[in-house]
Coordinates of C-alpha atoms in Angstrom, one line a residue:
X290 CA -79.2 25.8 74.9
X291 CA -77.9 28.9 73.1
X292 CA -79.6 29.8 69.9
X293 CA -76.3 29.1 67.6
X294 CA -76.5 25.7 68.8
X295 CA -80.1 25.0 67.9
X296 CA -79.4 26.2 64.7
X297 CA -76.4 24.7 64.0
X298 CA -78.4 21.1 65.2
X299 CA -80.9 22.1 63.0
X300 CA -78.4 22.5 59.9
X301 CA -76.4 19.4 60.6
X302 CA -79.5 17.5 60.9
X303 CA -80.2 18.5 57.0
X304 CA -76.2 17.9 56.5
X305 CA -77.0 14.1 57.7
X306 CA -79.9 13.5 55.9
X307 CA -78.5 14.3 52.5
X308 CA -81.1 17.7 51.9
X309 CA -77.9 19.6 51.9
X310 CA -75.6 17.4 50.4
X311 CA -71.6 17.0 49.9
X312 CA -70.4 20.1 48.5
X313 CA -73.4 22.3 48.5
X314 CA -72.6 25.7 49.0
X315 CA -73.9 27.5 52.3
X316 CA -75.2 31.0 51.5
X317 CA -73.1 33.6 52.6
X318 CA -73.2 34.8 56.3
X319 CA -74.9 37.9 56.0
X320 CA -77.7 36.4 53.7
X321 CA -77.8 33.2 56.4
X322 CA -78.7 36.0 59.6
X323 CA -81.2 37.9 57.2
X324 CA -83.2 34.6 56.1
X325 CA -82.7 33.1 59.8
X326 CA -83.5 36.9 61.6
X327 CA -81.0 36.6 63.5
X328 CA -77.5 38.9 63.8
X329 CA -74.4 38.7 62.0
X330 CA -72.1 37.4 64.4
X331 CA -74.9 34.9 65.8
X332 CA -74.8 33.6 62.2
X333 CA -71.3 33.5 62.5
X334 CA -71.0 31.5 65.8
X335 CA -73.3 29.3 63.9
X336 CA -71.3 28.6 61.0
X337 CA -68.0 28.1 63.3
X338 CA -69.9 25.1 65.2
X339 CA -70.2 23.4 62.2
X340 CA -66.9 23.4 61.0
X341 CA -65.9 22.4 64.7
X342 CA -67.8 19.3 64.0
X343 CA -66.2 18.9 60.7
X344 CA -69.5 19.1 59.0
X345 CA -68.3 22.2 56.4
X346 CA -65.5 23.7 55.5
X347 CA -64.4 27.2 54.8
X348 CA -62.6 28.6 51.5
X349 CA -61.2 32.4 51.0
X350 CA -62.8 34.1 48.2
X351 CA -65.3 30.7 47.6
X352 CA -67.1 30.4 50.7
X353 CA -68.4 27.7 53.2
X354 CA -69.7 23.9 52.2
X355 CA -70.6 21.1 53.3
X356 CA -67.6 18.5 54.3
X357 CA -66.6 15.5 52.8
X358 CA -68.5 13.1 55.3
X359 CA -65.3 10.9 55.5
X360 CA -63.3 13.3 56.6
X361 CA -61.5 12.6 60.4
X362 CA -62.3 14.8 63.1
X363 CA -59.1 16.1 62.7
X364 CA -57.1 15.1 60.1
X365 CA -53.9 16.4 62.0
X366 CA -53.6 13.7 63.9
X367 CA -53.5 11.3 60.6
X368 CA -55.2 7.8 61.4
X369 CA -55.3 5.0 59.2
X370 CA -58.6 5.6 56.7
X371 CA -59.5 1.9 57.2
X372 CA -60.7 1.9 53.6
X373 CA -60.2 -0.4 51.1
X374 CA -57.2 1.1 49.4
X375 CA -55.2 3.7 51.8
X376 CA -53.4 6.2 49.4
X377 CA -54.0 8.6 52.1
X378 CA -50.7 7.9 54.8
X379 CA -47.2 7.5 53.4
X380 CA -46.1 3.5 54.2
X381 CA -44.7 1.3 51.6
X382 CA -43.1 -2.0 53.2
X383 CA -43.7 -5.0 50.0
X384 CA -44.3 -8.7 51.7
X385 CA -40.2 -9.6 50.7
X386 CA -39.2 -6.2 52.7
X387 CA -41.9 -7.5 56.0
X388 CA -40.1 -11.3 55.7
X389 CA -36.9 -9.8 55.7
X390 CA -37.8 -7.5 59.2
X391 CA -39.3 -10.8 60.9
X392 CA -36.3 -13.0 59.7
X393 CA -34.0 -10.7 60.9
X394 CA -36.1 -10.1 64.4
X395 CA -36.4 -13.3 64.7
X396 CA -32.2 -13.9 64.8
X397 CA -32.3 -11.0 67.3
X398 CA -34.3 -12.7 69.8
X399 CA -32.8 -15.9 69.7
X400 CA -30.2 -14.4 70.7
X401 CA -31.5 -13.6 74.3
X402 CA -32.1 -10.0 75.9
X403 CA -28.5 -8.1 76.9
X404 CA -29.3 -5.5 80.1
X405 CA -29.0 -2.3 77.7
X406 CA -32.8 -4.0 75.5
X407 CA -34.3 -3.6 79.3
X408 CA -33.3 -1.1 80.7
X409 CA -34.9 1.9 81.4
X410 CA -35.8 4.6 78.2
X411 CA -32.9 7.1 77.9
X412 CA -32.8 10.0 75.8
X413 CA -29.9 9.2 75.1
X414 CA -27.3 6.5 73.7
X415 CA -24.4 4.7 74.8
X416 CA -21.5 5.7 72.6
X417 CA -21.3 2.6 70.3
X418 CA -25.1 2.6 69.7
X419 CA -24.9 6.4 69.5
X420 CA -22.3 5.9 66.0
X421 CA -24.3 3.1 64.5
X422 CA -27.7 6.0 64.3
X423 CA -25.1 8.9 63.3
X424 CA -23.6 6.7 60.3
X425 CA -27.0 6.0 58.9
X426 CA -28.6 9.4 59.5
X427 CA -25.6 11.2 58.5
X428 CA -22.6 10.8 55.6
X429 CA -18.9 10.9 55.2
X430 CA -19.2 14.0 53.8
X431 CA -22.0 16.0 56.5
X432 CA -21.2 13.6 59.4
X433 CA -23.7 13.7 62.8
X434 CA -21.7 14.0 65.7
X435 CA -22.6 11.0 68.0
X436 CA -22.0 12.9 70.8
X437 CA -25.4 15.2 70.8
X438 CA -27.8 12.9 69.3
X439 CA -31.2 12.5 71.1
X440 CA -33.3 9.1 70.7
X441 CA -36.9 9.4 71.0
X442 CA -39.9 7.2 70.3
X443 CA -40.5 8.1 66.6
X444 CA -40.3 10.8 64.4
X445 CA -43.6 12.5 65.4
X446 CA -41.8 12.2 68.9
X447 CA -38.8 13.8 67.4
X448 CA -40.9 17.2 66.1
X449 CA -42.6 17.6 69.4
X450 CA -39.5 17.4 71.4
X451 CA -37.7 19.8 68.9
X452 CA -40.9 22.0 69.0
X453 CA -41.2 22.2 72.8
X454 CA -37.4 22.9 73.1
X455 CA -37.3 25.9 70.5
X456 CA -40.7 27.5 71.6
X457 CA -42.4 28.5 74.8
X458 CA -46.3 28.1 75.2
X459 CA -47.6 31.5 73.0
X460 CA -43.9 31.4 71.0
X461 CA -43.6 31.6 67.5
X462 CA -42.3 28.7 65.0
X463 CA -42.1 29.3 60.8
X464 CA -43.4 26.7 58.8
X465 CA -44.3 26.1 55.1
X466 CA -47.5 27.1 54.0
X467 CA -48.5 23.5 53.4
X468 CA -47.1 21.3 56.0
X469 CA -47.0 18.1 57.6
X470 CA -50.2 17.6 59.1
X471 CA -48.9 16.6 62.5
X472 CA -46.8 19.7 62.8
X473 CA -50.5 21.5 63.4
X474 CA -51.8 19.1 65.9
X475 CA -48.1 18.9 68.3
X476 CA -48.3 22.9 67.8
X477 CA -51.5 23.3 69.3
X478 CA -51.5 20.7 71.7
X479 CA -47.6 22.3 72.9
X480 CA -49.6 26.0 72.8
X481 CA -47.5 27.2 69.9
X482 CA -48.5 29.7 66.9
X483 CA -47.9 28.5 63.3
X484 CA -46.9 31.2 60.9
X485 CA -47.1 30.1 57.4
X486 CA -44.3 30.9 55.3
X487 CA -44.4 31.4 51.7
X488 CA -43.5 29.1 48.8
X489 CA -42.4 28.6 45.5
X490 CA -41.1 25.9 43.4
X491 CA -38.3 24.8 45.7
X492 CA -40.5 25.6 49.1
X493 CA -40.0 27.9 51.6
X494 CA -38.5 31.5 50.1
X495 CA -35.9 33.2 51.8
X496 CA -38.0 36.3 51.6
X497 CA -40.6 35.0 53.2
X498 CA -38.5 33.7 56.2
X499 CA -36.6 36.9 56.9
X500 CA -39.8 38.8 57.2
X501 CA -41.5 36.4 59.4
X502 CA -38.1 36.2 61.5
X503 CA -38.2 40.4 61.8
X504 CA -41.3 39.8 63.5
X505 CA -40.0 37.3 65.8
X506 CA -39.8 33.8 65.6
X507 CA -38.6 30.4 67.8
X508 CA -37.6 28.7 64.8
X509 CA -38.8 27.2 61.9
X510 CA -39.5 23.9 60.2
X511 CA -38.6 22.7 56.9
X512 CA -39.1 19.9 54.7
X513 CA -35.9 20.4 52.4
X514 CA -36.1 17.2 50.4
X515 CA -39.2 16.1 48.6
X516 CA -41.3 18.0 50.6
X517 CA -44.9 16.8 51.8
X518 CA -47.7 17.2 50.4
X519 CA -46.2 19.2 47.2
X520 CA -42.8 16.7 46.3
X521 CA -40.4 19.9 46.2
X522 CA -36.7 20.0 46.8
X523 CA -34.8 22.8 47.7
X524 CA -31.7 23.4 45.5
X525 CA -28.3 24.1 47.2
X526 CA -28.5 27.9 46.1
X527 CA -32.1 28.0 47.9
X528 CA -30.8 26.0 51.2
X529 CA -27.7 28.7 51.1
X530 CA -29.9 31.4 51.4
X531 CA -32.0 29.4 53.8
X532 CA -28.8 29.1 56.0
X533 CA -27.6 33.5 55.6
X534 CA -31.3 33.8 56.8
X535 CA -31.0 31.6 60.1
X536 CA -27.3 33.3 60.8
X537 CA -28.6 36.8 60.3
X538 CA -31.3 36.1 62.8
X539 CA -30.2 34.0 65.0
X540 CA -33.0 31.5 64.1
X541 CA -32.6 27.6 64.8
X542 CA -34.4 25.3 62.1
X543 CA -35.8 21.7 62.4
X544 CA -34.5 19.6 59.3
X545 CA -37.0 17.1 58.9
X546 CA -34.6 14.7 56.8
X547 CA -37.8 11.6 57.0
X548 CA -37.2 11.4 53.2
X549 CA -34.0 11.6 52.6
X550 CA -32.7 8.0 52.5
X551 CA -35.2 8.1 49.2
X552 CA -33.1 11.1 47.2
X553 CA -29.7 11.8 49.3
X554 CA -29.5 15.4 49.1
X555 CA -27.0 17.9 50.8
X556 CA -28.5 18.8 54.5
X557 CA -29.4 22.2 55.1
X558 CA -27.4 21.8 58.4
X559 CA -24.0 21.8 56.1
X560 CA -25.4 25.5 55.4
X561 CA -25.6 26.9 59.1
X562 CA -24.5 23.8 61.5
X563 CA -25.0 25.6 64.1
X564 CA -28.4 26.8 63.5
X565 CA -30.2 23.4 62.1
X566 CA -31.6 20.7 64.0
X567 CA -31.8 17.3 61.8
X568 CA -34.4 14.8 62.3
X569 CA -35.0 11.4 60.8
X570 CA -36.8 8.2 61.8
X571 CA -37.1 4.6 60.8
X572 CA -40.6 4.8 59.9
X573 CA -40.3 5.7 56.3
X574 CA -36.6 3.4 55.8
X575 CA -38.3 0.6 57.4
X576 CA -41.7 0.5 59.0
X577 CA -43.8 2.7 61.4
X578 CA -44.6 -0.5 63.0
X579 CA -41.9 -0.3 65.6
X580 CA -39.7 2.8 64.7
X581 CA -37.2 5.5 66.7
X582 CA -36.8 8.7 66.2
X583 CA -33.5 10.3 65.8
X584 CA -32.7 14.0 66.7
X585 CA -29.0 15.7 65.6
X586 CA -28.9 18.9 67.2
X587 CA -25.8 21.3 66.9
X588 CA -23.8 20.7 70.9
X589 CA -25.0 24.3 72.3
X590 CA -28.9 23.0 72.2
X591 CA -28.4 19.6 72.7
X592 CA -28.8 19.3 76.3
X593 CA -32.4 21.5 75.7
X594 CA -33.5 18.8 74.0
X595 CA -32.7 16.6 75.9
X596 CA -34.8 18.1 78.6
X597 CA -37.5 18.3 76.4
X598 CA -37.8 14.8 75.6
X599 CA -37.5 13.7 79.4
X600 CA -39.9 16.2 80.4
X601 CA -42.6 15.1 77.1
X602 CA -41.9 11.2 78.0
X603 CA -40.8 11.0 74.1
X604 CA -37.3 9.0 75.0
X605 CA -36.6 5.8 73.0
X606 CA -38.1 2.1 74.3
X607 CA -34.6 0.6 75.2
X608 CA -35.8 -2.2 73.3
X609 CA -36.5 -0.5 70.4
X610 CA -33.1 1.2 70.3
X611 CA -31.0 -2.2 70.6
X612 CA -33.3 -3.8 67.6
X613 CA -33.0 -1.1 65.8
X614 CA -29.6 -1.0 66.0
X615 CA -29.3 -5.0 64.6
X616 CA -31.4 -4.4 61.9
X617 CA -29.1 -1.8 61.3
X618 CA -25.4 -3.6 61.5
X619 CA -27.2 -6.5 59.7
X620 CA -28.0 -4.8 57.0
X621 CA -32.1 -5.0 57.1
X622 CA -32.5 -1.4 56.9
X623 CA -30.0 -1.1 53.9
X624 CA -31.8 -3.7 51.9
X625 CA -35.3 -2.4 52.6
X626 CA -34.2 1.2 51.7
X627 CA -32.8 0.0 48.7
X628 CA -36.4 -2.4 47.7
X629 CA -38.2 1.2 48.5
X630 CA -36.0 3.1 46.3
X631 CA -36.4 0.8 43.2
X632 CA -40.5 0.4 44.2
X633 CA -40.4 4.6 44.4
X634 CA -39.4 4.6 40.8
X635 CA -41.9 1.7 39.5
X636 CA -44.9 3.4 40.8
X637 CA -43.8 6.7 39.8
X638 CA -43.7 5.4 36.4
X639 CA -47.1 3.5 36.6
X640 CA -48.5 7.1 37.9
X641 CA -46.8 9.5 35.3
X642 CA -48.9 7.2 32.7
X643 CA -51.9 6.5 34.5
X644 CA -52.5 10.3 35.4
X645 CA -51.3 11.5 31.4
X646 CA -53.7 14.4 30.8
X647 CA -53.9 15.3 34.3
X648 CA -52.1 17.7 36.4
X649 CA -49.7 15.7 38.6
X650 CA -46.8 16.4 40.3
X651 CA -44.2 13.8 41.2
X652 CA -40.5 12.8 41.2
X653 CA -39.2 9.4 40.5
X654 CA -37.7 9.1 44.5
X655 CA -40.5 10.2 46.1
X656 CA -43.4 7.9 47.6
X657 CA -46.5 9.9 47.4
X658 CA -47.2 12.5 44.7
X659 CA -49.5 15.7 44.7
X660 CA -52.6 15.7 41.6
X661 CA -53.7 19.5 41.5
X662 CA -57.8 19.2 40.4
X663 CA -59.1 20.2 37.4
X664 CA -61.5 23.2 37.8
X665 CA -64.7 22.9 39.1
X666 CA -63.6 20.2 41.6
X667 CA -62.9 21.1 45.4
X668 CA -60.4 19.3 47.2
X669 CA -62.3 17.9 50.0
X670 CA -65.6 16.8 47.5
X671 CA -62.9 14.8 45.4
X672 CA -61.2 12.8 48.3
X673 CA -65.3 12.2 49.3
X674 CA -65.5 10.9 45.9
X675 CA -62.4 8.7 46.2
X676 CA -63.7 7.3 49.1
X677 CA -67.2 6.4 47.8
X678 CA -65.3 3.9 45.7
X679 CA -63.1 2.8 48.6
X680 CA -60.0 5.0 48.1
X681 CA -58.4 7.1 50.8
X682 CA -56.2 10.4 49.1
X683 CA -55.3 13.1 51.3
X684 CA -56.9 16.5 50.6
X685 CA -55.0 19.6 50.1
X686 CA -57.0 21.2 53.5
X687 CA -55.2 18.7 55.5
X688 CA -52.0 20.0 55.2
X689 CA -53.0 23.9 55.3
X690 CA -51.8 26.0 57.9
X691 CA -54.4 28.5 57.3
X692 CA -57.8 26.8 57.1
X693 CA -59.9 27.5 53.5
X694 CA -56.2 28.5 51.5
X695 CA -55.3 25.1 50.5
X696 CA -54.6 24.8 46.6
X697 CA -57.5 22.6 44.9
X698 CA -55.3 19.3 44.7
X699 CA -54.7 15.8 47.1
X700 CA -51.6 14.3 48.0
X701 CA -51.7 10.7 46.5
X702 CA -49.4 8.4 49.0
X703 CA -47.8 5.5 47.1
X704 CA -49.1 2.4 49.3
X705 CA -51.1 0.4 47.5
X706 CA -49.8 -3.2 48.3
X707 CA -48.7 -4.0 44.4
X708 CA -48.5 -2.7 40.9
X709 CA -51.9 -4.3 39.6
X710 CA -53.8 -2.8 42.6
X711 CA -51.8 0.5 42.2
X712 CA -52.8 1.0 38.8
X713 CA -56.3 -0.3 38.9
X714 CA -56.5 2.4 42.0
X715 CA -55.2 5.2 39.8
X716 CA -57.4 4.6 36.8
X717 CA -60.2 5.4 39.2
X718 CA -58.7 8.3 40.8
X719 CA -57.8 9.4 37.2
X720 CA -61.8 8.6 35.9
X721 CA -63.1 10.6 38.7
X722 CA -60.9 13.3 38.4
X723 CA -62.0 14.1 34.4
X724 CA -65.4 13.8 35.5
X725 CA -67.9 16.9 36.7
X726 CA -68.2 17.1 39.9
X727 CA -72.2 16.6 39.2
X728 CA -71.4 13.8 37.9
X729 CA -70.2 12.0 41.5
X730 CA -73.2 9.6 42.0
X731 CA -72.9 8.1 38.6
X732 CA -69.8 7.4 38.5
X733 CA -70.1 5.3 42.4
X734 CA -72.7 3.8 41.1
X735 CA -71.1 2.3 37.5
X736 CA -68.1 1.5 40.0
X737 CA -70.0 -0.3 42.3
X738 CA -68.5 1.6 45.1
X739 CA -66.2 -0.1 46.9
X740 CA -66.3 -3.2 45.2
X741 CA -65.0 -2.6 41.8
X742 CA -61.6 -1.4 42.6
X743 CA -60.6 -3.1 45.2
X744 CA -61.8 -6.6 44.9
X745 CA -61.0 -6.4 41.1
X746 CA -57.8 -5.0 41.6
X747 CA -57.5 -7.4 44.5
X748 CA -58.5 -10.6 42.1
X749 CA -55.9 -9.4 39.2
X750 CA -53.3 -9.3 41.6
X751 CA -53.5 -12.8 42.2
X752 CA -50.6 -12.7 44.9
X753 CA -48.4 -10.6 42.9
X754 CA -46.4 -7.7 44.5
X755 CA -43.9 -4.7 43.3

């Protein structure tokens, strides 16, 4: 066994028996190879293991410590926490928006099965299917040309494809400096480089793009519209300057539009329709559940796309596409977006009042907000400290391009099942937040961990939902 190993074991073993406990600093490198005898870069490899195992986690300018515990593998890939109150994944769906899926499915089936819900997966759509997906992705005024669109399994589906059509293996794509986590994970599994772009107040800066494009770049992907973790939206002066910057250089964009049915905005692909690729999905409008992906590039790429999601297996389940489409024409999809939009606004409210004092981020459309951490607290020790009480928040180091420069703040998703469990939820997320750090165990234990929030908030609700 090499050396690092041993002593990496031999720190992890301290790591899980609590002598070095959540949040304690790790001396510097240098100092670690002068108390352990051993070189530099030894110490180094040593301190690399351990974050591959997800046991610490590395800050520029702070230094290394020791990882919230709860923290997946790889929080990329964005599993379900499995905790008692998820805050951590965007899905809202309320019990009247789940019975009016099932009642609709439910007419669907008893219907019987036309050849087109079993054939084989396509990529793409038989004209009249094709129209019904182009209306609801699109509008009278920035239409989607039928014609071009690509159906795939999802919208996760839908950024791979888009990824591995703009990008060779060791190509460059642009993307916000705090991004969708699964942007990361297709990246590297796909074998393309990231390059962080910088922000501001309405996300991405031109500035920031035309350098990165002088260098070279495949594209770039953009979260226009309430963007994810850090609820911005790009004005129509920035998204004009977005679109000179794509023409100049030649660059295509991917539009991720997954947010749009929440706060209908002008597409950045009215700007430079021949240089944006729009995405959507029905996992946000309706449910992740059973969803389809829905890809409207400009004619010239189209067919690249489509070659990409044949060649990934990513095309739509022909069943999915023909139920999709009834809950479309039947108006399911209108009704839950409209439930979502009017629940968006309640819990907004309920979280602009909860988190008074505090400094939280929000917008009355959006369904998750970010809460940047008072000093003294580090991301990944507060979402620890959520968890001990059986809440799941997303930490700011998930959604960093560059490991250790994530702003000090979580992302706060806005899926609690009702109000009364919402707000109970947020008055311990607010509680832990104005505490010290040092002052983590007392607070679990006057909580009761688990316990407290959720079956209290679980009692009060007594049935009730938003």
């Amino acid at each position: 066994m090499k050396p690092y190993t041993e002593i990496a074991d031999r720190i992890a073993l301290r790591i899980a028996t609590g002598e070095l406990p959540l949040g304690a600093r790790l001396p510097p490198q240098r100092d670690f190879a002068h108390t352990e005898g051993i070189a530099v870069s030894t110490a180094s490899r040593v301190y690399e293991e351990l974050r591959r195992r997800g046991l610490v986690v590395g800050e520029v300018g702070r230094g290394t410590f020791v990882a919230n515990r709860f923290r997946p593998l790889d929080p990329a890939l964005q599993e379900p926490s499995g905790r008692g109150i998820d805050l951590d994944i965007v899905f809202r769906l309320s019990a009247e928006g789940r019975d009016r899926i099932a009642a609709s499915t439910a007419r669907f089936f008893r219907q019987g099965l036309e050849q087109s819900a079993v054939a084989p997966s396509s990529a793409s759509a038989e004209p009249s299917v094709a129209s019904v997906f182009a209306e609801t992705v699109g509008s009278t005024e920035h239409p989607v040309s039928p014609n071009s669109l690509v159906l795939v399994g999802n919208g996760k589906q839908a950024i791979s494809t888009c990824l591995a059509a703009l990008a060779p293996r060791g190509g460059r794509i642009g993307v916000e400096t705090m991004t969708y986590p699964y942007v990361r994970a297709a990246a590297r599994q796909l074998g393309i480089d990231l390059v962080p772009l910088s922000m501001d107040a309405e996300g991405v800066t031109p500035v920031a793009l035309d350098r990165a494009a002088q260098t070279g770049l495949q594209g770039v992907y953009l979260q226009p519209t309430l963007q994810s973790p850090l609820v911005l939206t790009m004005s129509e002066d920035r998204k004009q300057c977005i679109a000179d910057v794509l023409k100049r250089h030649r660059l295509s964009a991917i539009e991720d539009r997954i947010y749009s049915f929440l706060k209908p905005t002008v597409p950045l692909a009215a700007y430079a329709p021949n240089h944006v690729i729009r995405i959507d999905s029905l996992s946000k409008r309706l449910m992740p559940g059973l969803s389809l992906g829905i890809i409207a590039p400009p004619e010239p790429i189209a067919d690249a796309i489509r070659r990409a999601a044949r060649s990934g297996g990513w095309m739509a389940q022909s069943l999915a596409v023909q139920l999709a489409r009834h809950w479309i024409e039947d108006g399911t999809v209108a009704s839950v977006e409209t439930s979502k939009r009017h629940e968006a606004r309640q819990m907004f409210d309920v979280a602009a009042r909860t988190l008074a004092g505090l400094d939280f981020s929000g917008a009355p459309e959006a369904l998750h907000g970010w809460l940047t951490l008072p000093k003294g607290w580090r991301s990944e020790a507060f979402a620890a400290a959520c968890a001990e009480i059986g809440i799941a928040v997303a930490p700011g180091s998930a959604f960093a391009v560059v490991p250790g420069a994530a702003p000090s703040g979580v992302r706060i998703a806005f899926s609690a099942n009702d109000l009364t469990i919402w707000t109970h939820a947020l008055r311990a997320v607010a509680r832990i937040a104005k505490s010290a750090p040092t002052e983590l165990a007392q607070l679990a234990s006057t909580d009761n961990a688990m316990a407290s929030v959720t079956a209290e908030a679980r009692q009060l609700s007594n049935g009730r939902s938003t």
